C-alpha cells in the first residue's frame, strides 16, 4: 500500500513544511481542538523523522520510508528514538514519540492508509524525574522587597509574584490569566491548563490583598479595557509570559537565582500561610 499523506518533507532547518499531508493532518488536529503549540510539535516530529530517514539512518530501506510513510517500520521508529536520545535528550524523544503516535494513528484510523501502526509495541523512552528546586523563604522575601512601592509596576509585580508562589502554577498559566479569571470573593483564580483543562485554585489573604490593590490601580491604566490581567507599565499592551520571565530575571536578588515560576511540573513555595488547594471547575 502506498500513501500520499507524507509530511516529512521539511526545510533545511528541520521545520515541517507544506508537504502533501501536513495540511490534511493539521486540519484534523484543529478539528480536535489541539492547541497551536501541540499541533506544531506533532508536525515537527514527523518532519524530523523524515529528515532522519533521509540523512542519518543506516537502514538500506530508509530512503523508501523517507518517501512513503506506509513503509515506516517499528525498527525505523526505534532507531529514530535512540538517535534523539543520543543527540538531544530523553524528554525530547518522548515528545517525538507522542507526535508520531498521533500521526500514525491518524493514518490508520482516519485515513485508513495503513493496516498497522509502526508505533505498536514501540516503548516510550523513560526519563529521569527531576525535582524542581523550591524557593527559600528568604529569597521570596527579597523578591517581594524589590517590588515595594505604590507605583503601578510595583503593585503589579507584587501581585504577580504572590500568585506564582502561592499557587505553584506554570509560567504560561499565570501569564495568560484574564481579569475574569480572578474571584476575590472566594479568593481563587481559574487557570486554563494544558489540554484545555481548567481548574480553580485558592490563594491566601496576602495574595488576595495584593491582587485587590493591583486591580484598583489597573482600573486607572490606559489598557484597563483589555481582558488580560497583567498589563505593561506603559501603553495599552498586555504583559506577555515572555515579558514576565524577563521581568522576574531583572528582579532576581542574585545571579543564578531561580524564581518561583516554572514551565513544567513541580511546586513553588507559597508566600502566604495557606497552601494552594486545587478545585475542579465545573
Coordinates of C-alpha atoms in Angstrom, one line a residue:
X1 CA 0.0 0.0 0.0
X2 CA 1.3 3.5 -0.9
X3 CA 0.5 6.7 1.0
X4 CA 0.1 10.2 -0.3
X5 CA -0.1 11.7 3.1
X6 CA 3.6 12.2 3.8
X7 CA 4.5 15.3 5.6
X8 CA 8.1 14.5 6.2
X9 CA 9.3 16.9 3.5
X10 CA 11.0 19.7 5.5
X11 CA 13.1 22.8 5.2
X12 CA 16.9 22.8 5.9
X13 CA 16.1 23.9 9.4
X14 CA 14.1 20.8 10.1
X15 CA 10.8 22.6 10.4
X16 CA 7.7 20.9 8.9
X17 CA 6.9 22.3 5.5
X18 CA 3.7 22.2 3.4
X19 CA 4.0 18.6 2.5
X20 CA 1.1 16.7 0.8
X21 CA -0.3 15.5 4.2
X22 CA 0.6 18.4 6.5
X23 CA -2.4 20.5 5.8
X24 CA -4.8 17.5 6.0
X25 CA -3.4 16.3 9.3
X26 CA -3.2 19.8 10.7
X27 CA -6.8 20.3 9.7
X28 CA -7.7 17.1 11.6
X29 CA -5.8 18.3 14.7
X30 CA -7.5 21.7 14.6
X31 CA -10.9 20.0 14.3
X32 CA -9.9 18.1 17.5
X33 CA -9.2 21.4 19.3
X34 CA -5.5 20.7 19.8
X35 CA -3.5 23.8 20.8
X36 CA -1.3 25.5 18.3
X37 CA 1.9 24.6 20.0
X38 CA 0.8 20.9 20.2
X39 CA 0.0 20.9 16.5
X40 CA 3.4 22.4 15.7
X41 CA 5.3 19.9 17.8
X42 CA 3.4 16.9 16.2
X43 CA 4.2 18.2 12.7
X44 CA 7.8 18.8 13.7
X45 CA 8.2 15.3 15.0
X46 CA 7.2 13.9 11.6
X47 CA 9.4 16.3 9.8
X48 CA 12.4 15.3 11.9
X49 CA 11.7 11.6 11.4
X50 CA 11.7 12.1 7.7
X51 CA 14.9 14.0 7.8
X52 CA 16.5 11.3 10.0
X53 CA 15.5 8.6 7.5
X54 CA 16.9 10.7 4.6
X55 CA 20.2 11.8 6.2
X56 CA 21.1 9.7 9.2
X57 CA 19.5 6.3 9.1
X58 CA 21.9 3.4 8.1
X59 CA 19.0 1.1 7.2
X60 CA 19.0 0.2 3.5
X61 CA 15.3 0.7 3.2
X62 CA 15.3 4.1 4.9
X63 CA 15.1 6.0 1.6
X64 CA 11.9 4.3 0.7
X65 CA 10.4 5.1 4.1
X66 CA 11.5 8.7 3.8
X67 CA 9.3 9.0 0.7
X68 CA 6.3 6.9 1.9
X69 CA 5.0 6.8 5.5
X70 CA 3.4 3.4 4.8
X71 CA 7.0 2.0 4.5
X72 CA 8.0 3.1 8.0
X73 CA 8.6 0.2 10.3
X74 CA 8.9 -0.3 14.1
X75 CA 12.7 -0.6 13.6
X76 CA 12.8 2.8 11.9
X77 CA 11.0 4.5 14.8
X78 CA 13.0 2.8 17.5
X79 CA 16.3 3.8 15.7
X80 CA 15.0 7.4 15.4
X81 CA 14.1 7.5 19.1
X82 CA 17.6 6.2 20.1
X83 CA 19.2 8.8 17.9
X84 CA 17.0 11.5 19.5
X85 CA 18.1 10.4 23.0
X86 CA 21.8 10.5 21.9
X87 CA 21.7 13.8 20.1
X88 CA 19.1 15.6 22.2
X89 CA 17.6 14.2 25.3
X90 CA 15.2 11.5 26.6
X91 CA 12.5 14.1 27.2
X92 CA 12.8 15.3 23.6
X93 CA 12.5 11.7 22.4
X94 CA 9.3 11.3 24.5
X95 CA 7.8 14.4 22.7
X96 CA 8.6 12.9 19.3
X97 CA 7.2 9.5 20.4
X98 CA 3.8 11.2 21.3
X99 CA 3.8 13.1 18.0
X100 CA 4.5 10.0 15.9
X101 CA 1.8 8.1 17.8
X102 CA -0.8 10.6 16.8
X103 CA 0.3 10.8 13.2
X104 CA 0.3 7.1 12.5
X105 CA -3.0 6.7 14.5
X106 CA -4.4 9.3 12.1
X107 CA -3.1 7.3 9.1
X108 CA -4.5 4.1 10.5
X109 CA -7.9 5.1 11.8
X110 CA -8.9 8.3 10.0
X111 CA -7.3 7.9 6.6
X112 CA -7.2 4.0 6.5
X113 CA -3.9 4.4 4.6
X114 CA -2.1 1.7 6.7
X115 CA -3.1 -1.6 8.2
X116 CA -1.0 -1.4 11.3
X117 CA 0.8 1.4 13.0
X118 CA 4.6 1.1 13.2
X119 CA 4.3 2.6 16.7
X120 CA 2.7 -0.6 18.0
X121 CA 4.9 -2.1 20.7
X122 CA 7.4 0.8 20.5
X123 CA 8.2 1.8 24.1
X124 CA 8.1 5.3 25.2
X125 CA 11.5 6.4 26.4
X126 CA 12.0 6.6 30.1
X127 CA 13.0 10.0 31.5
X128 CA 14.7 10.7 34.8
X129 CA 12.4 12.6 37.2
X130 CA 13.9 15.9 38.2
X131 CA 12.8 17.7 41.4
X132 CA 12.1 21.4 40.9
X133 CA 14.0 23.5 43.4
X134 CA 11.7 25.1 46.0
X135 CA 12.3 28.8 46.8
X136 CA 13.6 29.5 50.2
X137 CA 11.5 31.9 52.3
X138 CA 14.4 34.5 52.5
X139 CA 14.6 34.5 48.7
X140 CA 10.8 35.1 48.4
X141 CA 11.1 38.0 50.9
X142 CA 14.0 39.5 48.9
X143 CA 12.0 39.3 45.7
X144 CA 8.9 40.9 47.3
X145 CA 11.1 43.6 48.8
X146 CA 12.3 44.5 45.3
X147 CA 8.6 45.3 44.4
X148 CA 7.9 47.7 47.3
X149 CA 6.3 50.9 46.3
X150 CA 2.9 52.4 45.3
X151 CA 3.5 52.7 41.6
X152 CA 1.6 50.7 39.0
X153 CA 4.6 48.4 38.3
X154 CA 5.2 47.8 42.0
X155 CA 1.7 46.8 42.7
X156 CA 1.5 44.6 39.6
X157 CA 4.8 42.9 40.3
X158 CA 3.9 42.0 43.9
X159 CA 0.6 40.6 42.9
X160 CA 2.2 38.6 40.1
X161 CA 4.9 37.1 42.3
X162 CA 2.4 36.2 45.0
X163 CA 0.1 34.5 42.6
X164 CA 3.0 32.5 41.2
X165 CA 4.4 31.5 44.5
X166 CA 1.1 30.9 46.2
X167 CA -0.4 28.6 43.5
X168 CA 2.7 26.9 42.0
X169 CA 1.1 27.4 38.6
X170 CA 3.0 27.3 35.3
X171 CA 4.5 30.4 33.7
X172 CA 2.0 30.4 30.8
X173 CA -1.0 29.7 33.1
X174 CA -0.3 32.8 35.3
X175 CA 0.9 34.9 32.3
X176 CA -2.2 34.3 30.3
X177 CA -4.7 35.0 33.1
X178 CA -7.7 37.2 32.3
X179 CA -9.3 39.7 34.7
X180 CA -12.4 37.5 34.7
X181 CA -10.4 34.5 36.0
X182 CA -9.8 36.2 39.4
X183 CA -12.5 35.9 42.0
X184 CA -11.7 37.9 45.1
X185 CA -14.9 36.8 46.8
X186 CA -13.7 33.2 47.0
X187 CA -10.0 34.1 46.9
X188 CA -9.4 31.9 44.0
X189 CA -8.2 32.0 40.4
X190 CA -9.2 30.0 37.4
X191 CA -6.2 28.6 35.4
X192 CA -6.5 27.4 31.8
X193 CA -4.1 24.4 31.8
X194 CA -2.7 22.3 29.1
X195 CA -5.1 20.2 27.1
X196 CA -8.0 22.6 27.7
X197 CA -8.2 21.5 31.3
X198 CA -9.4 24.3 33.6
X199 CA -9.0 24.3 37.3
X200 CA -9.7 26.7 40.1
X201 CA -7.0 27.3 42.8
X202 CA -7.4 29.0 46.1
X203 CA -4.8 31.6 47.3
X204 CA -4.1 33.2 50.6
X205 CA -5.1 36.5 52.2
X206 CA -1.8 38.3 51.4
X207 CA -2.1 37.3 47.7
X208 CA -5.8 38.5 47.8
X209 CA -4.8 41.8 49.2
X210 CA -2.0 42.3 46.6
X211 CA -4.4 41.4 43.8
X212 CA -7.0 43.8 45.1
X213 CA -4.5 46.7 45.2
X214 CA -3.3 45.9 41.7
X215 CA -6.8 45.7 40.3
X216 CA -7.6 49.1 41.7
X217 CA -4.5 50.6 40.0
X218 CA -5.3 48.7 36.8
X219 CA -8.7 50.3 36.6
X220 CA -6.9 53.7 36.1
X221 CA -4.5 52.3 33.5
X222 CA -4.7 53.1 29.8
X223 CA -5.1 49.5 28.9
X224 CA -7.9 48.9 31.5
X225 CA -10.3 47.8 28.8
X226 CA -8.1 44.8 27.8
X227 CA -9.3 41.4 29.1
X228 CA -5.7 40.4 30.1
X229 CA -5.0 40.6 33.8
X230 CA -1.3 41.7 33.5
X231 CA -0.6 45.0 31.7
X232 CA 2.6 46.6 30.6
X233 CA 3.6 49.6 32.6
X234 CA 3.2 52.0 29.7
X235 CA 0.9 52.0 26.7
X236 CA -2.1 49.7 26.2
X237 CA -0.4 46.4 25.7
X238 CA -0.7 43.3 27.8
X239 CA 2.3 41.8 29.6
X240 CA 3.2 38.5 27.8
X241 CA 4.5 35.4 29.6
X242 CA 7.9 36.0 28.0
X243 CA 7.8 39.6 29.2
X244 CA 7.1 38.3 32.7
X245 CA 10.0 35.9 32.5
X246 CA 12.3 38.8 31.6
X247 CA 10.8 40.9 34.4
X248 CA 11.4 38.3 37.1
X249 CA 15.0 37.8 36.0
X250 CA 15.5 41.5 36.4
X251 CA 14.1 41.4 39.9
X252 CA 16.1 38.4 40.9
X253 CA 18.1 39.2 44.1
X254 CA 21.3 37.5 43.0
X255 CA 22.9 36.0 39.8
X256 CA 21.9 32.5 39.0
X257 CA 18.9 32.7 41.4
X258 CA 15.8 30.7 40.4
X259 CA 12.4 32.4 40.5
X260 CA 9.2 30.7 41.6
X261 CA 7.9 30.3 38.0
X262 CA 8.0 27.0 36.2
X263 CA 7.3 25.7 32.7
X264 CA 6.6 22.1 33.7
X265 CA 6.0 20.1 36.8
X266 CA 6.9 21.0 40.3
X267 CA 5.6 23.1 43.1
X268 CA 6.8 26.6 44.2
X269 CA 6.8 27.7 47.8
X270 CA 3.8 29.7 48.9
X271 CA 4.3 33.2 50.2
X272 CA 1.2 33.2 52.4
X273 CA 0.3 30.9 55.2
X274 CA -2.2 29.0 53.1
X275 CA -1.2 26.1 50.9
X276 CA -2.7 26.1 47.4
X277 CA -5.8 24.0 47.0
X278 CA -7.0 23.0 43.6
X279 CA -10.7 22.7 42.9
X280 CA -12.0 21.3 39.5
X281 CA -14.0 23.8 37.5
X282 CA -17.5 22.7 36.6

